[in-house]
PDB file of C-alpha atoms in Angstrom:
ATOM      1  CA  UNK T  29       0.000   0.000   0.000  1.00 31.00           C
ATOM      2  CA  UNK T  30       0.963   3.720  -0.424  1.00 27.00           C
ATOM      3  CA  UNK T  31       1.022   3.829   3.315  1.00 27.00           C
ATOM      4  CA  UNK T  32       1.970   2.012   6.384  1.00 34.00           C
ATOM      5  CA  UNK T  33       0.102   2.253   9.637  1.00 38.00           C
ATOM      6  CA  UNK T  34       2.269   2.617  12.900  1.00 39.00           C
ATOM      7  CA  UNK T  35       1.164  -0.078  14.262  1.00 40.00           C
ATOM      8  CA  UNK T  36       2.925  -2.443  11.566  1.00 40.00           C
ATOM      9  CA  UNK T  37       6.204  -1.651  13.035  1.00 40.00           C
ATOM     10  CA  UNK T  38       9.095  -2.991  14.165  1.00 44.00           C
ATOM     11  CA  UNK T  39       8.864  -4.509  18.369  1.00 42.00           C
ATOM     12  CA  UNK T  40      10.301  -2.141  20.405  1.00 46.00           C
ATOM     13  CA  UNK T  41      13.993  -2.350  21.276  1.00 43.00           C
ATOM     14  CA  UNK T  42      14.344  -4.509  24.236  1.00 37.00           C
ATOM     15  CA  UNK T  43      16.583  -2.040  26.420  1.00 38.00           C
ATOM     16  CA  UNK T  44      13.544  -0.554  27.428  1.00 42.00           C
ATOM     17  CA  UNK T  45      12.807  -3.481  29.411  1.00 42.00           C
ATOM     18  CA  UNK T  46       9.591  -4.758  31.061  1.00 47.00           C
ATOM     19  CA  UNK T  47       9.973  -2.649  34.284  1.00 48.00           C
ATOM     20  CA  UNK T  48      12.270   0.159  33.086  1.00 55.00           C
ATOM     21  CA  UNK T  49      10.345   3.382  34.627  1.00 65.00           C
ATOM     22  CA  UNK T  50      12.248   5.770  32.378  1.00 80.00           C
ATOM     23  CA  UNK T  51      12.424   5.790  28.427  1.00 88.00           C
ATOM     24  CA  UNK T  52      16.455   6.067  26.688  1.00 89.00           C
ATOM     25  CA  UNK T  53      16.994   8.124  24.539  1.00 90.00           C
ATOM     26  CA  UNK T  54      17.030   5.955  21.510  1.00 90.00           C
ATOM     27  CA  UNK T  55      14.176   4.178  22.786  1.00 91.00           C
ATOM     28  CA  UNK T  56      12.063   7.969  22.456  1.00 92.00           C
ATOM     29  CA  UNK T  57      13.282   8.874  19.393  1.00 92.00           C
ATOM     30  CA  UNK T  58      11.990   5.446  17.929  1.00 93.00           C
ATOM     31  CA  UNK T  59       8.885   6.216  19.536  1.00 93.00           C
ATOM     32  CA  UNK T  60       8.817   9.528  18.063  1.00 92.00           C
ATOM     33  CA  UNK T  61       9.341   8.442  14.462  1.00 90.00           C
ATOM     34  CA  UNK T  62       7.037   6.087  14.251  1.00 87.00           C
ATOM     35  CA  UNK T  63       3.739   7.711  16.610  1.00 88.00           C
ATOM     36  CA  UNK T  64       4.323  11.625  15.425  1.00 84.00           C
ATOM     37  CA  UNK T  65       3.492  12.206  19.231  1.00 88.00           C
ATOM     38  CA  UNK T  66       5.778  14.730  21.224  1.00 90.00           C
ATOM     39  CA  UNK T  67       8.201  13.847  23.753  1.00 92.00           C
ATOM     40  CA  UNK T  68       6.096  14.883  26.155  1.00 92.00           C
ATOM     41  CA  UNK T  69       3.347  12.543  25.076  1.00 91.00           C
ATOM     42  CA  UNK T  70       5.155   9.433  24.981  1.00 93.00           C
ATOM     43  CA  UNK T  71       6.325   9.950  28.539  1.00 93.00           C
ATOM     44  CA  UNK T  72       2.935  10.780  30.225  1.00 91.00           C
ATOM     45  CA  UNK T  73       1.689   7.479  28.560  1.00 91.00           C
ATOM     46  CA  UNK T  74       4.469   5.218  29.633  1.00 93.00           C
ATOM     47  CA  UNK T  75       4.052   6.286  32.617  1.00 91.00           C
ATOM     48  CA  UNK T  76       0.020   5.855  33.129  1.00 90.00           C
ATOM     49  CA  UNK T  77       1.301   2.606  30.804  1.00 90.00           C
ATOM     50  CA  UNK T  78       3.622   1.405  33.657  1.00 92.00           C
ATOM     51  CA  UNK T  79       1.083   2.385  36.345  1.00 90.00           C
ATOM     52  CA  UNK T  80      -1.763   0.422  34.947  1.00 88.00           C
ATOM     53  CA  UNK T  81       0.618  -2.869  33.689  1.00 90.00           C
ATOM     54  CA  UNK T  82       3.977  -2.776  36.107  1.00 92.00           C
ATOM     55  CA  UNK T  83       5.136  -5.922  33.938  1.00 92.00           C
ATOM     56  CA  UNK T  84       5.065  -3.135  30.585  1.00 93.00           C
ATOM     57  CA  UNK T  85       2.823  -5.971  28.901  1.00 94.00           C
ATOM     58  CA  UNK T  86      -1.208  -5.630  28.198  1.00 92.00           C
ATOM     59  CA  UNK T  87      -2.328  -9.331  28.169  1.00 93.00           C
ATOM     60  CA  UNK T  88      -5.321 -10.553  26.297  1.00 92.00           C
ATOM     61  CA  UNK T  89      -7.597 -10.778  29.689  1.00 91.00           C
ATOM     62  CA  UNK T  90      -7.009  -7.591  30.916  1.00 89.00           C
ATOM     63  CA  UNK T  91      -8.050  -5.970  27.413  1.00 87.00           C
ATOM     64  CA  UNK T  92     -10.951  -8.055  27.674  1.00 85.00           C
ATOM     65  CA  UNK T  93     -11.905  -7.169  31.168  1.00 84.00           C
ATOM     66  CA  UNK T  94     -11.409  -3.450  30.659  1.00 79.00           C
ATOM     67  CA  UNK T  95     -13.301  -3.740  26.873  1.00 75.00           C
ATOM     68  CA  UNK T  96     -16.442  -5.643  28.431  1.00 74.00           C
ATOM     69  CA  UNK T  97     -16.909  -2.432  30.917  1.00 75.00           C
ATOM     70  CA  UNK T  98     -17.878  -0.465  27.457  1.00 70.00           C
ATOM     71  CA  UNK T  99     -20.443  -3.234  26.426  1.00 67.00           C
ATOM     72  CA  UNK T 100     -21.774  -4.734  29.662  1.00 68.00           C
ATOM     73  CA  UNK T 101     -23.648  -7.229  28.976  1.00 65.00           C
ATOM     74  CA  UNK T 102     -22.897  -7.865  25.423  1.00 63.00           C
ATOM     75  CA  UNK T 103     -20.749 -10.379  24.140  1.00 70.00           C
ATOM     76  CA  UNK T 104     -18.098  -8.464  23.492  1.00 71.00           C
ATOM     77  CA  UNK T 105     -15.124 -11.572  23.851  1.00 79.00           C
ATOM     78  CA  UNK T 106     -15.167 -12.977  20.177  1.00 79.00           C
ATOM     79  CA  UNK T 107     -14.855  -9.261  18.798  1.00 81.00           C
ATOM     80  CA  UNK T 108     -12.146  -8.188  21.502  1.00 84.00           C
ATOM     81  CA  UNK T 109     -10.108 -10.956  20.816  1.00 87.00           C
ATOM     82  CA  UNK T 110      -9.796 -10.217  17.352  1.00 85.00           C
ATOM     83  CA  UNK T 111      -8.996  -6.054  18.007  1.00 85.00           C
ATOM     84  CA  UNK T 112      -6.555  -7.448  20.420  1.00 89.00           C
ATOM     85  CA  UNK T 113      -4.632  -9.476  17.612  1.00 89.00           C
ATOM     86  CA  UNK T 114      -4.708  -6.405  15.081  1.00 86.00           C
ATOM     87  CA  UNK T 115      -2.556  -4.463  17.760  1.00 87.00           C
ATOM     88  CA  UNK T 116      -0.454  -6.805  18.574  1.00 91.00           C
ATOM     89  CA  UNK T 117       1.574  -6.460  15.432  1.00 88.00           C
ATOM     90  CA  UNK T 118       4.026  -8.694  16.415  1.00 90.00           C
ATOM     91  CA  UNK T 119       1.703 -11.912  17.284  1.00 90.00           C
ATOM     92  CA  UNK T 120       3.547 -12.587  20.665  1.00 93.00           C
ATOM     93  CA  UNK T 121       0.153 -12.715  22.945  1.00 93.00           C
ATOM     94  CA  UNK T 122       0.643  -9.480  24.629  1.00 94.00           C
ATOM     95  CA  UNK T 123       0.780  -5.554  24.117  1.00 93.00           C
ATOM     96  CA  UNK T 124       3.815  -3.873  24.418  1.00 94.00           C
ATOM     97  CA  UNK T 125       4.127  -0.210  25.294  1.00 94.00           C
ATOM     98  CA  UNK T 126       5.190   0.672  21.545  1.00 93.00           C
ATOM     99  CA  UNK T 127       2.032  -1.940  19.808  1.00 92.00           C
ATOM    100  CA  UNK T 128       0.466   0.464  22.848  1.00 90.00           C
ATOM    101  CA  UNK T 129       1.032   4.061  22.145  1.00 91.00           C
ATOM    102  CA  UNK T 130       0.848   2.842  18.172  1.00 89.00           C
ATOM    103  CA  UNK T 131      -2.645   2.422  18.877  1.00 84.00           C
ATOM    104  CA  UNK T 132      -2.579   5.705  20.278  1.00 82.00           C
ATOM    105  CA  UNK T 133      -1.091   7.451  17.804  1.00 84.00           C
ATOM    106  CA  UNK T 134      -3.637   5.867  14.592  1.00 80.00           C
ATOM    107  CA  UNK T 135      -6.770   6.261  17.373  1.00 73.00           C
ATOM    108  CA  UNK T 136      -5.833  10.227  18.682  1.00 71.00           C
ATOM    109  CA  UNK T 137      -4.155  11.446  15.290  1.00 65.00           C
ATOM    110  CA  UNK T 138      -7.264  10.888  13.273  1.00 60.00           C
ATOM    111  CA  UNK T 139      -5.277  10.356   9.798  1.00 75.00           C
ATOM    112  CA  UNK T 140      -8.219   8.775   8.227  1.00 80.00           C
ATOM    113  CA  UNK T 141      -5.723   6.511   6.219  1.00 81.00           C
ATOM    114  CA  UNK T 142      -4.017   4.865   9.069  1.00 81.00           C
ATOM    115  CA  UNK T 143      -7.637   4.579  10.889  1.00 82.00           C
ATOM    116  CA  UNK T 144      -8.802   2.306   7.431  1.00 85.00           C
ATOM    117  CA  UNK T 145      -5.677   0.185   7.662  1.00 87.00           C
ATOM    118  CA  UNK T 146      -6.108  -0.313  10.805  1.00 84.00           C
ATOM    119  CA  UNK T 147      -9.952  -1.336  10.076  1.00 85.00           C
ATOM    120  CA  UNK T 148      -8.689  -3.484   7.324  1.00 90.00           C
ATOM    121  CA  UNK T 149      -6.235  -5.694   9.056  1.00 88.00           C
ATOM    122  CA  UNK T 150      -9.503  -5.846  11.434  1.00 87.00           C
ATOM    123  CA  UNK T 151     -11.169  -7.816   9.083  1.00 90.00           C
ATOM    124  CA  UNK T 152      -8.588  -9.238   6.936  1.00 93.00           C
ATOM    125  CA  UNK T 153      -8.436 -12.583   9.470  1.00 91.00           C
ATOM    126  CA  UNK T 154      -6.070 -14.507   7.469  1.00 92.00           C
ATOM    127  CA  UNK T 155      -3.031 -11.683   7.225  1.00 91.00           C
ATOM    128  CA  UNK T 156      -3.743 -12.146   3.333  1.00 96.00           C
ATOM    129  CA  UNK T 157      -3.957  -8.882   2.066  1.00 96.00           C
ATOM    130  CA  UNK T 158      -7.465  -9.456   0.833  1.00 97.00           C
ATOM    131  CA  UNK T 159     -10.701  -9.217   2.721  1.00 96.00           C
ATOM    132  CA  UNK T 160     -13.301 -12.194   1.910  1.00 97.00           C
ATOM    133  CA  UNK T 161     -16.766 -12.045   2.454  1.00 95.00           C
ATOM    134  CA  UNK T 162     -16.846 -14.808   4.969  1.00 96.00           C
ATOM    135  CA  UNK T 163     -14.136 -12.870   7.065  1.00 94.00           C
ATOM    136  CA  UNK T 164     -16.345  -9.847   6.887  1.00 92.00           C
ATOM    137  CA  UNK T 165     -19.484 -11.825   8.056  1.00 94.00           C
ATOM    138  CA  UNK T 166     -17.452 -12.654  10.911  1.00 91.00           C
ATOM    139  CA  UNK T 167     -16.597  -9.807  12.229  1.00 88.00           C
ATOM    140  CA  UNK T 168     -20.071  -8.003  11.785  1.00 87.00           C
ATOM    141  CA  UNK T 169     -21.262 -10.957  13.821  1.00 88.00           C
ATOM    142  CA  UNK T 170     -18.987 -10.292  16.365  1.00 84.00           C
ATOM    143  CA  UNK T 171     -20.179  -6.993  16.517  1.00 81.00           C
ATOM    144  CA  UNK T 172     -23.462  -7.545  15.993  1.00 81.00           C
ATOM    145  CA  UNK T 173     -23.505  -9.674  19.368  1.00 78.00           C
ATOM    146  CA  UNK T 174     -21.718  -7.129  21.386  1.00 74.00           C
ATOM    147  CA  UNK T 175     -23.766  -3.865  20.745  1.00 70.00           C
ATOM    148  CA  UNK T 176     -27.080  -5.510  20.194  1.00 63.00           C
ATOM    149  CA  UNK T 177     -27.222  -7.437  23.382  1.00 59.00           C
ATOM    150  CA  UNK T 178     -25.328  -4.825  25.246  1.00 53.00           C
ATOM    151  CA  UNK T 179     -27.562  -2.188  24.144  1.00 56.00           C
ATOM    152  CA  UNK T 180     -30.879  -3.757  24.147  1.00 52.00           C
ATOM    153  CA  UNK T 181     -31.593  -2.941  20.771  1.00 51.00           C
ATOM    154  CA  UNK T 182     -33.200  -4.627  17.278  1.00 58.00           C
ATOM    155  CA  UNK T 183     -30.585  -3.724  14.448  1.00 64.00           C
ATOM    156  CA  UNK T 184     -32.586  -2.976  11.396  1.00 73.00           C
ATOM    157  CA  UNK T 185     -30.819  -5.579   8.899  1.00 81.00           C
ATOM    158  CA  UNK T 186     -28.831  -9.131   9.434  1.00 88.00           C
ATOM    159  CA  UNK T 187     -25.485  -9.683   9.982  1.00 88.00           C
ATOM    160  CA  UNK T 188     -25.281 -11.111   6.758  1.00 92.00           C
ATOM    161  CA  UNK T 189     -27.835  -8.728   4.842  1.00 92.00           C
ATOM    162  CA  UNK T 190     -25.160  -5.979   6.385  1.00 88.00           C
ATOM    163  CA  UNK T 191     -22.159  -8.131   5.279  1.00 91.00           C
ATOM    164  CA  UNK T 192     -24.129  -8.565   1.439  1.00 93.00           C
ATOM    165  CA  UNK T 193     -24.657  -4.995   1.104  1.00 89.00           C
ATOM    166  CA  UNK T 194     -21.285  -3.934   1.955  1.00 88.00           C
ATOM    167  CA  UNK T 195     -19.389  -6.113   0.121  1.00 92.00           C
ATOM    168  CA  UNK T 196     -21.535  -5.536  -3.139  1.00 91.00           C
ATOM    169  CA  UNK T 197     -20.619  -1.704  -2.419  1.00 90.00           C
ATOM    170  CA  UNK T 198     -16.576  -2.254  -2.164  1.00 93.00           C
ATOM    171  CA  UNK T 199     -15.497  -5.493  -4.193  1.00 94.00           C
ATOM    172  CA  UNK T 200     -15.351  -3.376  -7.675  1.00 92.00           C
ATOM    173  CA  UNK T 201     -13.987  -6.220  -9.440  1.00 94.00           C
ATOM    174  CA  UNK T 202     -16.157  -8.501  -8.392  1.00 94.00           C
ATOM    175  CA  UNK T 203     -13.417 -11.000  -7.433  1.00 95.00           C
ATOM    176  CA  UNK T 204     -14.645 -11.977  -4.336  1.00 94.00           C
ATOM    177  CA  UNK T 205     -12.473 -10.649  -1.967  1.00 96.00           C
ATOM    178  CA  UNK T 206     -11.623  -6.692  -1.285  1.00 96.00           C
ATOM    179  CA  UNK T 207      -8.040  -5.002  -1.930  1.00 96.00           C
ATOM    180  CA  UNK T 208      -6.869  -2.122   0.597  1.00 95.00           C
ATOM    181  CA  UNK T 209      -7.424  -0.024  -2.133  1.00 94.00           C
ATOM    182  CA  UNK T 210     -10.977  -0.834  -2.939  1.00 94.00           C
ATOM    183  CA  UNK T 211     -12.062  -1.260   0.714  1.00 92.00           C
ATOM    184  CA  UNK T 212     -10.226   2.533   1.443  1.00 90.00           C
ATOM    185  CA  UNK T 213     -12.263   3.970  -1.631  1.00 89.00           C
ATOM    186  CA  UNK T 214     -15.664   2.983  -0.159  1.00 87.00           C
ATOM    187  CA  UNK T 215     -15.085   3.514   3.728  1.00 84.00           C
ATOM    188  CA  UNK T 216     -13.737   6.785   2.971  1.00 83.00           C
ATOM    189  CA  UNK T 217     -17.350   7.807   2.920  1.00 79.00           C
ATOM    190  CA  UNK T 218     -19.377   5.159   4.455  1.00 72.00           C
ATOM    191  CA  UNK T 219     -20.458   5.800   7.887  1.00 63.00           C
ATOM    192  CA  UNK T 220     -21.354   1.960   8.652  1.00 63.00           C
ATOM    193  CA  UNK T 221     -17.806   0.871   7.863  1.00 63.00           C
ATOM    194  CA  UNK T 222     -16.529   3.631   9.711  1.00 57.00           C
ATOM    195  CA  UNK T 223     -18.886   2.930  12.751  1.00 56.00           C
ATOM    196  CA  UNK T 224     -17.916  -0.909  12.642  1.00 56.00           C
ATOM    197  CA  UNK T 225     -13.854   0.061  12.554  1.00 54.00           C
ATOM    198  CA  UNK T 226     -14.786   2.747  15.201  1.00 57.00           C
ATOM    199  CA  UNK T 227     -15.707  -0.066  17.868  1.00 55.00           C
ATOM    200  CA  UNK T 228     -12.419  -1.183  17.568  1.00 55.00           C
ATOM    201  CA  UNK T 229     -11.004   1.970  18.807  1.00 54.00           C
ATOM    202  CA  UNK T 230     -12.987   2.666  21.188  1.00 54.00           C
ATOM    203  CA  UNK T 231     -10.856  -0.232  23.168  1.00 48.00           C
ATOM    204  CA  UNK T 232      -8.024   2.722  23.226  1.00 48.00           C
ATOM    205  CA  UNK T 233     -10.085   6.383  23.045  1.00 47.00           C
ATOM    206  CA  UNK T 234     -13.021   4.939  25.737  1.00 47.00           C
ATOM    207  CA  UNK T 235     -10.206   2.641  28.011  1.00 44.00           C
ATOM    208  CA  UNK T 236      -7.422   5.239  28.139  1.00 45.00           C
ATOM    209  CA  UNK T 237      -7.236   8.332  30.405  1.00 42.00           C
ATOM    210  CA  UNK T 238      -3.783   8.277  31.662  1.00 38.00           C
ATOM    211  CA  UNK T 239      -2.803  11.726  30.437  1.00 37.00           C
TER     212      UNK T 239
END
């Protein structure tokens, strides 16, 4: 793709270390490059970071536990596991404070691009570079069990008559499975994909208050 979303990045430099309470030097400037935030920034998070997780690791429970607060209620387990995997860029089970304060940057920046990349490797459940419509069915469920049941509410379509009439709007094509490019053309504008990739970051803007 023309561009690459922070969160795709390389793990952070292990002389940080788990319990280090203060960021090196070269540890912020890698931090810098790759989030846009401002010195300042990055060390008010790590430190609300290190205050919340003393081991410098998010696991998958404790997103889950702080998550379900936004949806209680709702099933929200399915769909958290899955947002959990898509920031933990480099598969190892657990959020680090740079797959962390990625998420920060793409959720707080609002560069719309980063935001659909993110939204796409959401959906994209196989790491194939194509969306199918079975993986998009999916995650609608998912969602589709979390807000519903959490908010007591009838959604006005299915989560496959959702799925149908998404898909029919992106896949150009018509190969059966979406590119970035034409899944970034359509959600550019379309406030149901946007809403759907929205719940996703709601884990960080909703969860997060440390500054």
């Amino acid at each position: 793709p023309a561009y690459q979303s922070p969160a795709t990045t390389q793990p952070l430099n292990t002389s940080m270390g788990k319990h280090q309470s203060k960021l090196k030097s070269d540890v912020l400037e890698d931090l810098r490059s790759v989030t846009q935030l401002s010195d300042a920034e990055i060390m008010a998070w790590h430190k609300g970071f290190l205050k919340d997780f003393p081991k410098g690791l998010l696991t998958m429970e404790e997103f889950k536990t702080m998550y379900g607060k936004l949806f209680p209620g709702g099933d929200a387990s399915l769909f958290v596991e899955q947002v959990f995997k898509t920031f933990d860029s480099n598969g190892d089970g657990s959020i680090d404070f740079k797959e962390f304060l990625c998420a920060i940057s793409i959720t707080s920046k609002n560069k719309i691009e980063d935001k659909l990349e993110w939204a796409f490797n959401m959906y994209d459940l196989d790491r194939d570079g194509f969306i199918t419509k079975g993986e998009m069915l999916e995650i609608v469920e998912f969602i589709y069990k979390m807000v519903a049941a959490a908010k007591k509410i009838t959604l006005d379509s299915t989560p496959l008559e959702r799925t149908e009439k998404m898909f029919i709007q992106m896949d150009k094509d018509r190969d059966g499975r979406l590119s970035l490019e034409e899944f970034v053309e359509v959600a550019r504008n379309d406030p149901t994909v946007n809403c759907f990739g929205d719940q996703g970051f709601r884990a960080f803007s909703d969860i997060t208050c440390y500054r």
